[in-house]
Coordinates of C-alpha atoms and ligand atoms in Angstrom, one line a residue:
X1 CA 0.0 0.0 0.0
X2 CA 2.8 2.7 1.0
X3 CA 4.0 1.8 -2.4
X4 CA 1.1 2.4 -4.6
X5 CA 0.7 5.6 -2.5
X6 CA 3.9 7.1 -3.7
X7 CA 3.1 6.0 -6.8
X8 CA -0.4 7.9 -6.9
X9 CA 1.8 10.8 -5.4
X10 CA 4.5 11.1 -8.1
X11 CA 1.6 11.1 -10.4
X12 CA -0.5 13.9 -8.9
X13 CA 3.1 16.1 -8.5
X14 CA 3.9 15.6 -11.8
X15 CA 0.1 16.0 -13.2
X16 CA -0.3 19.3 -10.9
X17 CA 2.9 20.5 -12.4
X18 CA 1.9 20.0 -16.4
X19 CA -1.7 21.5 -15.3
X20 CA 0.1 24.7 -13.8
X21 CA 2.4 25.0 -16.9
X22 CA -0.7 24.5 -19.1
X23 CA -3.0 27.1 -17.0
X24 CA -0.3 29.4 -18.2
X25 CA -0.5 28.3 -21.2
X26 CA -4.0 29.1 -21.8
X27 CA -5.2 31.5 -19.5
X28 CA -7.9 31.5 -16.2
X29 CA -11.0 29.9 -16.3
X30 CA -9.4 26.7 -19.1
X31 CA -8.3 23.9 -16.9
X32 CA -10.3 22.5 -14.2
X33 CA -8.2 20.6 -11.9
X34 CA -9.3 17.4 -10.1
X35 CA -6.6 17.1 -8.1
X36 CA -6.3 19.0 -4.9
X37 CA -8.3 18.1 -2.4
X38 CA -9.0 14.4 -2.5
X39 CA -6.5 12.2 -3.8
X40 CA -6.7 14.2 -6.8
X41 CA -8.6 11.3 -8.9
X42 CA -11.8 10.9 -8.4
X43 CA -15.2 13.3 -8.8
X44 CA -18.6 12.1 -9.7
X45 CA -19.5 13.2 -13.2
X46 CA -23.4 11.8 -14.5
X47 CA -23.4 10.6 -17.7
X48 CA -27.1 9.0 -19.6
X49 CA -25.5 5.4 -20.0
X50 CA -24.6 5.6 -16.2
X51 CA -21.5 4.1 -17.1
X52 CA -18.7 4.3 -13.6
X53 CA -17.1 7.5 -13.9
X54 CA -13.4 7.1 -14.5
X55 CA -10.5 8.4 -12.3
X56 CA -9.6 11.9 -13.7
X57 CA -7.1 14.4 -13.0
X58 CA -8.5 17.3 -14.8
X59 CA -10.2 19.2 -18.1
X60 CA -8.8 20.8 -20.6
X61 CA -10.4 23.4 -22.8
X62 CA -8.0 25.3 -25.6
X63 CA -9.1 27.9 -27.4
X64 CA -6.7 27.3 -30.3
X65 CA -5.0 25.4 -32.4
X66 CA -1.9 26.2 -31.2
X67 CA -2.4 25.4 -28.0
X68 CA -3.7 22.2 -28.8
X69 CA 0.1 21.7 -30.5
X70 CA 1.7 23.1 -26.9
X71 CA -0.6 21.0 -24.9
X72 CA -0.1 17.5 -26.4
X73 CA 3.9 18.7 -26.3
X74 CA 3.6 18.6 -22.4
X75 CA 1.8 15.3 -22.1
X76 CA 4.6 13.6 -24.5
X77 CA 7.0 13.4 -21.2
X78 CA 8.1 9.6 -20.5
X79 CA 8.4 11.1 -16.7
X80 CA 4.3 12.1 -17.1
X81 CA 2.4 8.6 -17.2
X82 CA -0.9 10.6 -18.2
X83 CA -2.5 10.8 -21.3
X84 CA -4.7 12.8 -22.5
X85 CA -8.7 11.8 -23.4
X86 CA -10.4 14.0 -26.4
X87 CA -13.7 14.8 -26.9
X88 CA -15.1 17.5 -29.2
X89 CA -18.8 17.7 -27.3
X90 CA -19.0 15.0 -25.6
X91 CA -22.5 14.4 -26.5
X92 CA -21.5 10.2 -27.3
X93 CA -24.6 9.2 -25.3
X94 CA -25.2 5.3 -24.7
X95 CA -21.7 5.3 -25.6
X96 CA -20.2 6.7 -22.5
X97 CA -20.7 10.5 -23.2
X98 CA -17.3 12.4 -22.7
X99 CA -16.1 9.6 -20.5
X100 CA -12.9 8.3 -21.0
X101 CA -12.5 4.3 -21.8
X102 CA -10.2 4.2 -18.9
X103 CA -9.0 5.2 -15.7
X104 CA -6.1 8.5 -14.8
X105 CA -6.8 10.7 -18.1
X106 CA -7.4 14.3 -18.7
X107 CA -9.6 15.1 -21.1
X108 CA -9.3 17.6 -23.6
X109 CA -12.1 18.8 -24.5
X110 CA -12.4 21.1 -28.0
X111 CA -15.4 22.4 -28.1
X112 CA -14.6 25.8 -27.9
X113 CA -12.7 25.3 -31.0
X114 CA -15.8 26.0 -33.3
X115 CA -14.6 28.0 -36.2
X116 CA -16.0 27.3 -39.7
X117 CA -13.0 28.4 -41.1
X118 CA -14.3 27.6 -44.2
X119 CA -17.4 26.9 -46.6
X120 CA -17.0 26.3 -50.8
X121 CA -20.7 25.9 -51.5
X122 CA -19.5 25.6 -55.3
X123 CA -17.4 23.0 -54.6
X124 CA -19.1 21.0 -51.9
X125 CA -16.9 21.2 -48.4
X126 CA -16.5 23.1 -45.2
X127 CA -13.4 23.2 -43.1
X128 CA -14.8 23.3 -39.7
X129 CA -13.6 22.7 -35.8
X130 CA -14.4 20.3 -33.4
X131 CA -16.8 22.5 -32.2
X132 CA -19.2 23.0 -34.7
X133 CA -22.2 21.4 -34.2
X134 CA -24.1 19.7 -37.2
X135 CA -27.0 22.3 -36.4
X136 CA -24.6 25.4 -37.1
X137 CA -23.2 24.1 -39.9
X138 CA -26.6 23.0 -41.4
X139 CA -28.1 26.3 -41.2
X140 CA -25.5 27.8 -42.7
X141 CA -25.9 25.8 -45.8
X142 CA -29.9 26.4 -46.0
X143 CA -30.9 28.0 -49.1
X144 CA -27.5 26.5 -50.7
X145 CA -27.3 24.1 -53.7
X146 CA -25.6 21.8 -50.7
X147 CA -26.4 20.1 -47.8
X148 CA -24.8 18.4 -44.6
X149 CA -25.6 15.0 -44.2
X150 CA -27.3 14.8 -40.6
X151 CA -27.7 12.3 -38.1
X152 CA -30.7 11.5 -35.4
X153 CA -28.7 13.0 -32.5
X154 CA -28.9 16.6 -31.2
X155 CA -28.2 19.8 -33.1
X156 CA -25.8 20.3 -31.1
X157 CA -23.5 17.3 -31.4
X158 CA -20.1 17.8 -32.9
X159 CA -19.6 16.8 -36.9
X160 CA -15.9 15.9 -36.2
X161 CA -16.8 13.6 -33.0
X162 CA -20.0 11.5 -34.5
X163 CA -17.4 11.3 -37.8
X164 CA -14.2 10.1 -35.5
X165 CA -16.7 7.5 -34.0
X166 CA -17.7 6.4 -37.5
X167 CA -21.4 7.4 -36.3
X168 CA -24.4 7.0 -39.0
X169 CA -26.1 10.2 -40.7
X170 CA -29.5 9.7 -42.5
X171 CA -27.4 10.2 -45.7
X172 CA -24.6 7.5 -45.4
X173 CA -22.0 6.6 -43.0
X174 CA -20.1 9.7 -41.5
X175 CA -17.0 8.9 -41.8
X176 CA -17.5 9.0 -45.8
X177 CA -18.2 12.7 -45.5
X178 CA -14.7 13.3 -44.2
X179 CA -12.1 14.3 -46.8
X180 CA -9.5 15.2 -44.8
X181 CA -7.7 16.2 -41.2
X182 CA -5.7 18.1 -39.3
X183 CA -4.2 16.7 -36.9
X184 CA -2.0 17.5 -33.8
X185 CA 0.3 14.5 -33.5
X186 CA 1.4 12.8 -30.0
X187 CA 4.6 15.3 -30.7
X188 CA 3.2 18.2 -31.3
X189 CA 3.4 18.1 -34.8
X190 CA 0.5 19.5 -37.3
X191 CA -0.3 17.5 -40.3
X192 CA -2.8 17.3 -42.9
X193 CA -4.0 14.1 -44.2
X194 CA -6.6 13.1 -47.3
X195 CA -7.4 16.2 -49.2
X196 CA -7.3 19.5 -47.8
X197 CA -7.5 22.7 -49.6
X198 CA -4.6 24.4 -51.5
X199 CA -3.9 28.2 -51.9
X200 CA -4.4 29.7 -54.9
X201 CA -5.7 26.8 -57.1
X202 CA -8.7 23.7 -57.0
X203 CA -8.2 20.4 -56.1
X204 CA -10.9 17.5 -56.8
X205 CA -12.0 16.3 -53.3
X206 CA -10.4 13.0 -53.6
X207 CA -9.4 11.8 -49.8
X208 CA -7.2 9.4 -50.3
X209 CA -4.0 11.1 -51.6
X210 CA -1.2 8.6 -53.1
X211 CA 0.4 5.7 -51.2
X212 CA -1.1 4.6 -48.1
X213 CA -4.2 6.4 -47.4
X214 CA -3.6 8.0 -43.7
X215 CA -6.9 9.6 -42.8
X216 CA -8.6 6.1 -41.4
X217 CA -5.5 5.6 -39.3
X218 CA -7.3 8.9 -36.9
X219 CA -10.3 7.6 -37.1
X220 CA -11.5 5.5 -34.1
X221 CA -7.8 6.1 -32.7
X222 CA -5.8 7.3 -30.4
X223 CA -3.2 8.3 -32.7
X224 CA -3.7 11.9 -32.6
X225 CA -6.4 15.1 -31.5
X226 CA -8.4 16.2 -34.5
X227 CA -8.1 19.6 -34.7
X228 CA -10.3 20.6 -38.1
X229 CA -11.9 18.4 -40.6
X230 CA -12.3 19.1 -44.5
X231 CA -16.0 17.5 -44.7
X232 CA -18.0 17.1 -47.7
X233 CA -21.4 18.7 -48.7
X234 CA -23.8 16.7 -50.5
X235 CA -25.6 17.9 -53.6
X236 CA -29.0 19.0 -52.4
X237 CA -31.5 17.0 -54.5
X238 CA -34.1 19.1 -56.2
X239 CA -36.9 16.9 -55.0
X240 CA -37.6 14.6 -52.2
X241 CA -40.1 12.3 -50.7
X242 CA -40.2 10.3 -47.6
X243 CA -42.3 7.4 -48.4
X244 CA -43.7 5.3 -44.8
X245 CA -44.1 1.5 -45.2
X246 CA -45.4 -0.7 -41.6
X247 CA -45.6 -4.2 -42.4
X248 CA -46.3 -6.7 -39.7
X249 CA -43.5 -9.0 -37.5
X250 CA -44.7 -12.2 -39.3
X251 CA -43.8 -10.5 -42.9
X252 CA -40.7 -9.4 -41.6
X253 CA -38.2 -11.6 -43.4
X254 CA -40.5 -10.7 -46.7
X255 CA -40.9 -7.1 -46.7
X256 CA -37.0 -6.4 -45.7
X257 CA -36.4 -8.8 -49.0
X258 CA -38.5 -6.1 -50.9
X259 CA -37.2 -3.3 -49.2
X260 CA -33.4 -4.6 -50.4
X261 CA -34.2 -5.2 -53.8
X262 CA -35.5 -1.3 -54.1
X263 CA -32.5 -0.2 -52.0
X264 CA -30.1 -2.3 -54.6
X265 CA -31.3 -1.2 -57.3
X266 CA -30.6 2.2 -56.5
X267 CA -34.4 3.3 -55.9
X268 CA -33.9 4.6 -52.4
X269 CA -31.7 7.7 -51.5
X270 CA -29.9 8.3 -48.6
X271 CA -30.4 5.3 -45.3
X272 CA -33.2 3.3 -45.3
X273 CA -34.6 3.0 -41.8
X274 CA -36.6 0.6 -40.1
X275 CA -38.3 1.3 -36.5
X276 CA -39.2 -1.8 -34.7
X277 CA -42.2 -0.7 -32.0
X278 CA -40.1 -0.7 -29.1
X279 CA -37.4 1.6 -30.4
X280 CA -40.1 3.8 -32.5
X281 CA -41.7 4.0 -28.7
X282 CA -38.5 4.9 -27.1
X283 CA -38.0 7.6 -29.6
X284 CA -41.6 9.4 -29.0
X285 CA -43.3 7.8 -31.8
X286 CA -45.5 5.5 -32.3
X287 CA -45.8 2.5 -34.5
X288 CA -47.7 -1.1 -34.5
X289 CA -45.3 -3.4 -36.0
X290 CA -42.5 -2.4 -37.7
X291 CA -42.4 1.1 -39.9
X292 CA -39.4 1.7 -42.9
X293 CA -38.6 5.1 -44.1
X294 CA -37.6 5.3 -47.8
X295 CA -36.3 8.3 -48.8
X296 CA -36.8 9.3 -52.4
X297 CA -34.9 11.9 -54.0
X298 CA -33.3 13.0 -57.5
X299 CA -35.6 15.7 -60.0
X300 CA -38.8 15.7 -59.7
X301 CA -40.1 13.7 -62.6
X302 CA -38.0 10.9 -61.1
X303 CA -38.4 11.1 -57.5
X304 CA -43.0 11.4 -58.6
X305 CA -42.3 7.9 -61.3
X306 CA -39.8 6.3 -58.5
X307 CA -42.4 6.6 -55.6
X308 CA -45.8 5.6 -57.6
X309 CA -43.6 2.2 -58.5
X310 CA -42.8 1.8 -55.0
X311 CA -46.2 2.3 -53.8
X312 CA -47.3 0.2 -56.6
X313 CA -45.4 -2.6 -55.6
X314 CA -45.8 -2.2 -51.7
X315 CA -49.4 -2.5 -52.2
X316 CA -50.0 -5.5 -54.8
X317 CA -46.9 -7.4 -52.8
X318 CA -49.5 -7.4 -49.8
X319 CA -46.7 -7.1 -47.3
X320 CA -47.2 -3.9 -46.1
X321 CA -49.6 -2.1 -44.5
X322 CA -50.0 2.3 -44.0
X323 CA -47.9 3.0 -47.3
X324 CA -48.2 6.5 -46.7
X325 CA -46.3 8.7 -49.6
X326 CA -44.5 12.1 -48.3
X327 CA -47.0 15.3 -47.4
X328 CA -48.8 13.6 -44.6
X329 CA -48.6 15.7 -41.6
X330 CA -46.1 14.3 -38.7
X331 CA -49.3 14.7 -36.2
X332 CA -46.7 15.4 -33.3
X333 CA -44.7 12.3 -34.0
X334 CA -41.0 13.2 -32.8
X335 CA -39.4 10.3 -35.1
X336 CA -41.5 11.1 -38.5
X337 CA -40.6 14.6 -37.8
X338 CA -36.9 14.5 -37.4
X339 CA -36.6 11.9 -40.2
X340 CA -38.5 13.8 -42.7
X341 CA -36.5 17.1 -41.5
X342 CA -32.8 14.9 -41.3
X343 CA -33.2 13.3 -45.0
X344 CA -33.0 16.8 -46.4
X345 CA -30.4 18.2 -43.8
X346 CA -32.3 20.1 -41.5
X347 CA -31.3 18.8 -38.0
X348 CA -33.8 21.1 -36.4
X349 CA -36.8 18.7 -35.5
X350 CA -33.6 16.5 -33.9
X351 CA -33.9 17.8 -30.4
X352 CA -37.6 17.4 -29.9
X353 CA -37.1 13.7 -30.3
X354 CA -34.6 13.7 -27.9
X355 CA -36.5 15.2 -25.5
X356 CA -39.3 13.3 -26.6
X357 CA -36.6 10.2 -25.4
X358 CA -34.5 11.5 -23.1
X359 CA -36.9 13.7 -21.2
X360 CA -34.3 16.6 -21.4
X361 CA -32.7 18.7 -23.6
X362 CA -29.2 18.2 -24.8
X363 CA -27.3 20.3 -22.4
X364 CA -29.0 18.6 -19.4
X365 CA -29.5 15.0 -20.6
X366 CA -26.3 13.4 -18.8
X367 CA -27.6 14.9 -15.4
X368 CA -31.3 14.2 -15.6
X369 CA -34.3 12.2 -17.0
X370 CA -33.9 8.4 -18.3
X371 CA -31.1 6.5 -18.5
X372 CA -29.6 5.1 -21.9
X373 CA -27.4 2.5 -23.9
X374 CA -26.7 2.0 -27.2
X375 CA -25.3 -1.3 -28.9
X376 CA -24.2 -0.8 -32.6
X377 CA -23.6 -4.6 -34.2
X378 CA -23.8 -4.6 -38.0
X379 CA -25.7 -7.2 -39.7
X380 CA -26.1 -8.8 -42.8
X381 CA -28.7 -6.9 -44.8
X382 CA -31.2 -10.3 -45.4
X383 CA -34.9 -10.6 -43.6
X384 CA -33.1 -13.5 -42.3
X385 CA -30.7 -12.5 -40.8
X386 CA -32.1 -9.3 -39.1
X387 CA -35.0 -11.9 -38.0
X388 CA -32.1 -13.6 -36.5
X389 CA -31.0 -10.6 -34.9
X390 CA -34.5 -9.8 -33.7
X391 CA -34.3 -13.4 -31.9
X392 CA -31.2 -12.5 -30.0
X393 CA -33.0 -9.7 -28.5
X394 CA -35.5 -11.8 -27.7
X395 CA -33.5 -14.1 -25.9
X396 CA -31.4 -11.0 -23.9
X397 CA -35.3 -10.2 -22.8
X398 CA -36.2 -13.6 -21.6
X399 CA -32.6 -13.7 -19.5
X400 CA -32.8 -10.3 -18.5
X401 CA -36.3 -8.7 -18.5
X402 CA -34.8 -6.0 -20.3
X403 CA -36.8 -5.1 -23.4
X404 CA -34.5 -3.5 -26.3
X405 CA -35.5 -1.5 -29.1
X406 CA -34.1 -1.4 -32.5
X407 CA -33.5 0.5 -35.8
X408 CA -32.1 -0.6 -38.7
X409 CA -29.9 1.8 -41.0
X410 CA -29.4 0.3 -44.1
X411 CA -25.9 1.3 -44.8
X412 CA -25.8 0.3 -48.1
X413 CA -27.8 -3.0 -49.8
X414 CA -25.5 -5.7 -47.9
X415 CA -24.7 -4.1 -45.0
X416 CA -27.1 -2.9 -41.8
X417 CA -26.3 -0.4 -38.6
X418 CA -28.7 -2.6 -36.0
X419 CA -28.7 0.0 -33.4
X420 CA -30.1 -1.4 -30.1
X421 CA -31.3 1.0 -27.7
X422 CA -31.8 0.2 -23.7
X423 CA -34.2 3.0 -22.0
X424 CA -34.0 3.1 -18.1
X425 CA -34.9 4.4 -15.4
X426 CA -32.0 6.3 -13.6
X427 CA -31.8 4.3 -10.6
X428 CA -29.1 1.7 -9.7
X429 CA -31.1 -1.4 -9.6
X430 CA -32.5 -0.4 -13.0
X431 CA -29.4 0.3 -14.4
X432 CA -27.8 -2.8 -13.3
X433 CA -29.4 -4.5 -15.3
X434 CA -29.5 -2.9 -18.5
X435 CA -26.2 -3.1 -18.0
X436 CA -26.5 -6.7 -17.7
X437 CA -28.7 -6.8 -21.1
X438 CA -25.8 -5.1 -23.0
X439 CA -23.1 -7.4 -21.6
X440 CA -25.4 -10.3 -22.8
X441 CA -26.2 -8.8 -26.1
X442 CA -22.4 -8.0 -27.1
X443 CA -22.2 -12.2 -26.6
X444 CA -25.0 -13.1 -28.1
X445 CA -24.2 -11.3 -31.4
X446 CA -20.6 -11.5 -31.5
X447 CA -21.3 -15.0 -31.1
X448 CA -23.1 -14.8 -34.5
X449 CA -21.0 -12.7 -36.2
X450 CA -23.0 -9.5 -35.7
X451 CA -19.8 -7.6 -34.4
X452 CA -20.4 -3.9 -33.1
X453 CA -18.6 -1.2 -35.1
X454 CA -18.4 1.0 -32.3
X455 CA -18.0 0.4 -28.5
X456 CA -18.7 2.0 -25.2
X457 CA -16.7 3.0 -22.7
X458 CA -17.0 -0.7 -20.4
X459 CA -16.6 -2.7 -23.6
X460 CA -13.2 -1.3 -25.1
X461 CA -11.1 -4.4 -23.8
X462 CA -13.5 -6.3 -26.3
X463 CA -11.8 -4.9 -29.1
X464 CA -9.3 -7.9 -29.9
X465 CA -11.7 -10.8 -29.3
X466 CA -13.8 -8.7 -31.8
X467 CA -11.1 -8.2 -34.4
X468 CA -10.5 -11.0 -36.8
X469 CA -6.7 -11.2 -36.9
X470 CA -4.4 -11.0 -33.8
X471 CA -1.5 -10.0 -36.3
X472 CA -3.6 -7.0 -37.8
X473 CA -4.3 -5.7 -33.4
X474 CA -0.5 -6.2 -32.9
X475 CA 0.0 -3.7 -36.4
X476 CA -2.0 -1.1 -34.7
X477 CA -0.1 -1.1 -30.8
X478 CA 2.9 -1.2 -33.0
X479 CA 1.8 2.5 -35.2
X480 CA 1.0 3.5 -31.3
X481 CA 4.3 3.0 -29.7
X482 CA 6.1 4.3 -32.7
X483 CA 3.9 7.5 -33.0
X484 CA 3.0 8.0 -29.5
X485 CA 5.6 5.9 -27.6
X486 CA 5.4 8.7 -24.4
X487 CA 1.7 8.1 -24.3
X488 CA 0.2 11.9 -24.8
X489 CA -2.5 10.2 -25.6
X490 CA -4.4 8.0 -23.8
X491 CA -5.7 4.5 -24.9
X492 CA -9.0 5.0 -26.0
X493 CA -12.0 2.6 -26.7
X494 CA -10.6 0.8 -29.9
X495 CA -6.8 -0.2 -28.4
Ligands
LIG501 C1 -31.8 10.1 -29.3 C2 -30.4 9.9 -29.8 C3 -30.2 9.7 -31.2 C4 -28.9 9.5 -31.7 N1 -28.8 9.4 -33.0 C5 -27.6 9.1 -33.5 C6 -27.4 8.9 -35.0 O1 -28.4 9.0 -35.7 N2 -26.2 8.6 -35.4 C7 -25.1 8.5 -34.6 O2 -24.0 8.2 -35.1 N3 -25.3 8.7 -33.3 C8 -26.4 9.0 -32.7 N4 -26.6 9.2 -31.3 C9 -25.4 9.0 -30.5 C10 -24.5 10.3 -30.2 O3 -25.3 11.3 -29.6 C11 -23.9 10.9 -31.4 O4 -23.1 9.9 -32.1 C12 -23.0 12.1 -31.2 O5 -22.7 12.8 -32.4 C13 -21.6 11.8 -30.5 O6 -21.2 12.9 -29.7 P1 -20.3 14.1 -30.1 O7 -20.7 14.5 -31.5 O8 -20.3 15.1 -29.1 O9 -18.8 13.4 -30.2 P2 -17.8 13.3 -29.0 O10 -18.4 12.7 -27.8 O11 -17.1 14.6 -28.8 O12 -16.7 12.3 -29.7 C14 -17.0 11.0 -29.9 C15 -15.6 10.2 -29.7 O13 -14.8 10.5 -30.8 C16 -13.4 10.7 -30.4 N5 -13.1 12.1 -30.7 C17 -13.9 13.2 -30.6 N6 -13.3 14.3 -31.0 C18 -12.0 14.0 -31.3 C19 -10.9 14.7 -31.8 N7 -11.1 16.0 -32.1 N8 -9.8 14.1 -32.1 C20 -9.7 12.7 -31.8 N9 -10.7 12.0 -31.4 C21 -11.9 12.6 -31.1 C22 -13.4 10.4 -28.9 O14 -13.1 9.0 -28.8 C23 -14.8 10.6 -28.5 O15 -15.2 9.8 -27.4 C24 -27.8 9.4 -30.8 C25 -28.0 9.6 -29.4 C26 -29.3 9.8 -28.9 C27 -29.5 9.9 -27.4

């Protein structure tokens, strides 16, 4: 014990010292300090998931770039065994929030770096800071030939943190909207990497450069602190259409077969969702059965001929019931709402569903109302398969007596997002065991080969048993101690 006191007291000296330097640095009112007081490691921070709060020495908040450089300078010391945790809002609910995957961090957190620094309508990006929120930027593109693809989540979450975390947008995948970084490496150093603007002449936005492409290598990493992103803007299409299709649970494995065909043959814009009736219940809307969301865009000649053959062929297939094309009033339905809005980029109908969830609004959700998890597997895009999927959660029910929603994101026509949602209340006993249904559910589809493509913060040490080749795990701790071997930063979910 005196030993691993000393220990804990060498740490605090030489955190409280770097902390000092870095108050400095940055000026009053930018480092909070966990450290005097107790023994300088622990404080009780809520977060929705109610996840354990990790053993912290401190935050972080830099108001520049440059600091950012002078800060991760400090924490590459092989006499400072901190590293630093990196959030740009915080906001990964279900996930964890701004927690940090492990124990003895400080987190640095960037959201008062929220510059647009830049925004090329004609030629479809913005340069913009961890900061900026997917609301700000949106509404700075209304009215625009462009538009930002969106995701569910708040207004005010962070495009470069949902990206880093390879989150979902109801236009594709948001880590294909990024075409390149900046990037503060574990020395100090700034680099670009994929395509980034040049002075004085245009570049096609073509991310991966020559050679080995070194954007993916920062995302879902701990390889360096994101400090601006090039992101793309899609084409705003001049006509869209959200077309609503429920179809019962016993024509499941039927009318996703339908859905795919449309979805592969290019019918079917942006992320076909699904809602099952527990998660469209979670999310404050209602729905017997299950209810997709097609979204139909592209002129309108073609989006008016591409939705009468859908409709036509929902109807004579039988499968489906309520095939309701766009128009129809939301009638206070938080989910048909914010999807109708997020298809066409307009994240502003986002926050009433998640109050409509949550009970709160963003900047109070980790402190008060309902408790949440998320579990992200993906999942072969087959009615089979997702009727598989359905089955596990069925089976994490029985064990548990926890109930989980789920949505399906169609991420292209092979491949689906299953995102699993646990709603609780915010008590202990309640939490324990939703707790309990996600440890079950990560085994029961792992077990099937439904691996999650993103973790939260208790499930990072699943990473290798997730992973199919040892050799390719040992590849990425060997890029960490050669580019971080003073560990600035700290390991994060996915090392
Ligand atoms: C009702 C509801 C709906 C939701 N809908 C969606 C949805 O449709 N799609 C979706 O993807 N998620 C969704 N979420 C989950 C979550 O809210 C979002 O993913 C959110 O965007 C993540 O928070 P953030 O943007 O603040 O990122 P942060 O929490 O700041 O970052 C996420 C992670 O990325 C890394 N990171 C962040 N910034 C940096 C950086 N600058 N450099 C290096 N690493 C960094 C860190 O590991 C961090 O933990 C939803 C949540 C709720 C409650």
């Amino acid at each position: 014990m005196p030993i691993r006191s000393a220990t804990i007291h060498g740490e605090l000296a030489s955190v409280i010292r770097v902390l000092s330097k870095i108050r400095d640095l940055v000026g009053p009112g930018r480092v909070d300090e966990f450290a005097t007081g107790t023994n300088g490691v622990e404080r009780s921070r809520p977060n929705v998931g109610m996840y354990r709060t990790r053993r912290s020495f401190g935050v972080i908040r830099p108001a520049t770039v440059d600091q950012v450089c002078r800060i991760v300078e400090y924490f590459d010391d092989p006499d400072l065994p901190i590293g630093l945790h990196i959030v740009s809002t915080g906001r990964n609910w279900g996930l964890g929030s701004a927690e940090p995957a492990r124990d003895r961090t400080v987190t640095l957190d960037l959201s008062d770096l929220d510059e647009i620094r830049r925004l090329d309508i004609d030629a479809g990006f913005a340069i913009v800071e961890p900061g900026v929120t997917q609301g700000r930027l949106a509404a700075s593109l209304a009215g625009t030939d462009r538009m930002l693809n969106v995701t569910a989540s708040s207004a005010h979450t962070s495009i470069i943190g949902n990206g880093l975390d390879r989150g979902v947008g109801l236009r594709q995948q948001r880590v294909d909207d990024l075409l390149g970084l900046e990037v503060v490496l574990p020395d100090g150093q700034l680099v670009h990497v994929g395509w980034w603007p040049e002075e004085g002449r245009r570049t096609p936005l073509y991310p991966y450069g020559l050679g080995p492409s070194l954007l993916q290598l920062f995302v879902q990493s701990d390889l360096g602190v994101v400090s601006a992103a090039a992101v793309r803007l899609l084409h705003r299409p001049k006509a869209q259409r959200v077309i609503r299709l429920g179809f019962a649970p016993r024509n499941l494995i039927s009318a996703v077969g339908a859905l795919r065909r449309w979805v592969a043959q290019g019918l079917v814009g942006g992320v076909l969702k699904i809602y099952d009736t527990v998660s469209a219940a979670s999310y404050g809307g209602s729905a017997g059965g299950f209810l997709a969301h097609l979204c139909i865009d592209g002129t309108e000649r073609s989006v008016a001929a591409i939705s009468s053959l859908i409709l036509e062929e929902a109807v004579s297939s039988g499968l489906f019931t309520d095939a309701t094309p766009a128009g129809r009033e939301a009638g206070g339905d938080a989910v048909v709402a914010m999807v109708e809005g997020a298809y066409s980029g307009d994240p502003s109908y986002n926050d009433g569903m998640l109050e409509a969830t949550l009970g709160q609004p963003a900047a109070r959700v980790d402190e008060h109302g309902l408790g949440w998890l998320f579990f992200l597997p993906l999942v072969p895009f087959s009615g089979e398969d997702i009727a598989r999927a359905h089955g596990l959660l069925a089976q994490v029910h029985e064990e548990t007596g926890v109930r989980a929603g789920c949505t399906v994101n169609a991420l292209n026509a092979d491949v689906i997002d299953f995102v699993v949602t646990v709603k609780f209340a915010r008590e202990e006993r309640a939490a324990e065991r939703a707790h309990r249904a996600l440890d079950r559910a990560y085994e029961l589809f792992s077990a099937t080969g439904f691996m999650p493509y993103r973790l939260d913060i208790d499930h990072a040490d699943w990473v290798d048993r997730l992973s199919p080749d040892p050799g390719a795990r040992e590849l990425v701790r060997r890029l960490k101690k050669t580019l971080d071997p003073n560990g600035a930063i700290a390991r994060g979910r996915y090392s």
